[in-house]
């Protein structure tokens, strides 16, 4: 018979114990909080995070569910209900408390909601929101992904990271996308109409099927100005050091 | 003394106009009170910034006219002369000149608005006349003043950048290494955009795209520094 030497068996057992203990420590260190808030159909969510991912989804219920997964169990997390909706301010609630680690949010709310999201670092994902406003701002690094958006005002900006928008532009709406470094991709339906000012001083602007001969290029192709369709929405796209791409939905 | 009293004395402490005993008492309080110590650090940064940049601000274009406006305002606030003291047979011009002009708020607001409209119209008219006379206009920007305007604006923005940068540097030690690294990386991205557009503008002062990018990047940089100065 092939017996395992006792020293190896002890080492193996010690490794397993260490691994289990480490996982238990991580699980104990993290804290997950879940809260429900009653809301009307047209609510506004305002969320200011320090660091971590923010994911916002819609559901067919007239309330808001916020789930926060915190790296540090002592993070102050005090959502406030206002007349118009819900305010979560991790920055203000933890001012002067030093490093509070990542707080990852998942928010579920009614489709006709407005969302105003901001984080100093981390990714922002928003899907299927159809309220008046969708604003996503990452002060430093983090991708922004906006899927199935149909809002009158959309603003998405970061310093480093990609921005992806999939949705429709409302007539008379305003849409602004700005990145310092990363690719900005706008995925739009074929029949959408907007007035465009797209500026990419260092890289390329690719209009795809949305190019038409009435568009003007300025500064050796670093800026494109022109109307697509009825030109009733206003679209401004700026990328300091990255590509701008238009794609058919 | 409470914190409010100590904070009232911070300005004198920084100016060095307190007695050694008062200084000792305040320093003892500052070593124990974080809020007052932060207030002192903020005030010290502002005073130091002002001292370092003394004389760099542009002079008022017409000091005499400005002083006249101030003295007119002061005189307007003095107790109005009694209108009944006017002689019975005084002319309308004499009455007008000696009338006490006390305006209600709507009247005052309307007069200010009217003044602003007239000033704006005169400015536009003046600019049109001036640009037509020089005859060197390209792409909405006047050639003669263009380079200096961009550089002036850059210099003014740079002063703001310096101020907020100092505040960020004071707080940076409290950040975790990951946040510091992310901040530095993103600041360098914005700096690259600033430097690139400045370089292009130096080669071609008529480059409208670069001017827009320069303005946007400088605004972004100030906003980023401002946001992180509070972290």
XYZ file of C-alpha atoms in Angstrom, chain B residues 54-207:
154
model
C 0.396 88.953 -4.112
C 0.519 91.395 -7.011
C -0.317 88.783 -9.654
C -3.920 89.828 -9.974
C -4.927 92.285 -12.605
C -5.347 95.898 -11.549
C -8.759 97.499 -11.666
C -8.962 99.159 -15.111
C -9.965 102.579 -13.820
C -9.380 103.053 -10.115
C -10.716 106.617 -10.069
C -14.011 105.653 -11.729
C -14.415 102.758 -9.320
C -13.756 104.999 -6.316
C -16.323 107.501 -7.633
C -18.893 104.726 -7.888
C -18.180 103.675 -4.323
C -18.381 107.225 -2.985
C -21.668 107.735 -4.869
C -23.073 104.634 -3.212
C -21.944 105.851 0.225
C -23.490 109.258 -0.345
C -26.719 107.632 -1.506
C -26.936 105.819 1.801
C -26.520 108.985 3.884
C -29.728 110.428 5.367
C -31.666 112.035 2.566
C -31.942 115.748 2.606
C -35.308 117.164 3.464
C -37.121 117.939 0.223
C -39.289 120.531 1.990
C -36.187 122.645 2.465
C -36.266 123.518 -1.234
C -37.136 127.106 -1.963
C -40.722 127.650 -3.091
C -39.787 129.080 -6.471
C -37.088 126.557 -7.339
C -36.875 125.423 -10.970
C -37.603 121.797 -12.056
C -33.924 121.231 -12.718
C -33.045 122.449 -9.198
C -35.718 120.132 -7.726
C -34.443 117.209 -9.822
C -30.854 117.773 -8.757
C -31.810 118.062 -5.101
C -34.269 115.220 -5.030
C -33.695 112.340 -2.619
C -33.493 109.146 -4.746
C -34.908 106.442 -2.529
C -35.811 103.432 -4.705
C -37.934 100.451 -3.842
C -36.374 97.025 -4.480
C -38.220 96.428 -7.812
C -37.193 99.917 -8.978
C -33.623 99.277 -7.921
C -33.565 95.854 -9.640
C -35.048 97.344 -12.837
C -32.450 100.091 -12.902
C -29.626 97.581 -12.399
C -31.054 95.386 -15.188
C -31.326 98.383 -17.501
C -27.732 99.358 -16.723
C -26.519 95.836 -17.474
C -28.416 95.711 -20.793
C -26.978 99.078 -21.860
C -23.461 97.972 -20.817
C -23.755 94.703 -22.767
C -25.065 96.485 -25.878
C -22.280 99.061 -25.697
C -19.693 96.297 -25.251
C -21.002 94.383 -28.274
C -21.121 97.530 -30.352
C -17.586 98.400 -29.259
C -16.316 94.928 -30.085
C -17.910 94.994 -33.530
C -16.415 98.370 -34.315
C -13.028 97.278 -33.025
C -12.990 93.966 -34.894
C -14.153 95.614 -38.130
C -11.399 98.180 -37.771
C -8.683 95.565 -37.259
C -10.072 93.376 -40.052
C -8.224 90.224 -38.983
C -10.877 87.897 -37.745
C -10.671 84.150 -38.238
C -13.129 81.525 -37.116
C -14.709 83.739 -34.479
C -11.417 84.532 -32.753
C -9.508 87.722 -33.241
C -5.946 87.143 -34.283
C -4.234 89.993 -32.460
C -5.474 89.218 -28.974
C -5.978 85.484 -29.369
C -2.715 84.079 -28.080
C -2.557 86.397 -25.108
C -6.221 85.681 -24.284
C -5.646 81.920 -24.204
C -2.489 82.322 -22.153
C -4.160 84.783 -19.763
C -7.010 82.377 -19.231
C -4.558 79.511 -18.786
C -2.609 81.544 -16.204
C -5.798 82.400 -14.294
C -6.950 78.784 -14.314
C -3.469 77.666 -13.268
C -3.714 79.840 -10.139
C -6.898 78.002 -9.190
C -5.241 74.672 -9.971
C -2.310 75.599 -7.688
C -4.651 76.541 -4.862
C -6.676 73.309 -4.991
C -3.507 71.276 -5.527
C -2.132 72.571 -2.232
C -5.289 71.501 -0.461
C -5.166 68.048 -2.061
C -1.509 67.629 -1.031
C -2.454 68.357 2.591
C -5.055 65.578 2.613
C -3.351 63.023 0.377
C -1.515 61.303 3.231
C -4.862 60.143 4.627
C -5.843 58.298 1.423
C -5.190 54.624 0.868
C -2.439 53.755 -1.667
C -4.981 52.527 -4.226
C -6.905 55.812 -4.166
C -3.657 57.803 -4.425
C -2.548 55.772 -7.430
C -5.925 56.127 -9.157
C -5.977 59.873 -8.524
C -2.450 60.398 -9.866
C -3.176 58.288 -12.952
C -6.333 60.218 -13.807
C -4.757 63.577 -13.142
C -1.999 62.666 -15.591
C -4.647 61.812 -18.235
C -6.157 65.289 -17.877
C -2.689 66.883 -17.813
C -1.861 65.117 -21.066
C -4.970 66.644 -22.668
C -4.022 70.103 -21.325
C -0.441 69.826 -22.569
C -1.480 68.441 -25.951
C -3.959 71.248 -26.608
C -1.515 73.903 -25.369
C 1.092 72.489 -27.759
C -1.342 72.586 -30.669
C -2.406 76.127 -29.786
C 1.202 77.248 -29.690
C 1.673 75.899 -33.223
C -1.703 77.140 -34.424
C -3.366 79.846 -32.306
C -6.526 79.599 -34.483
C -7.215 75.990 -33.503
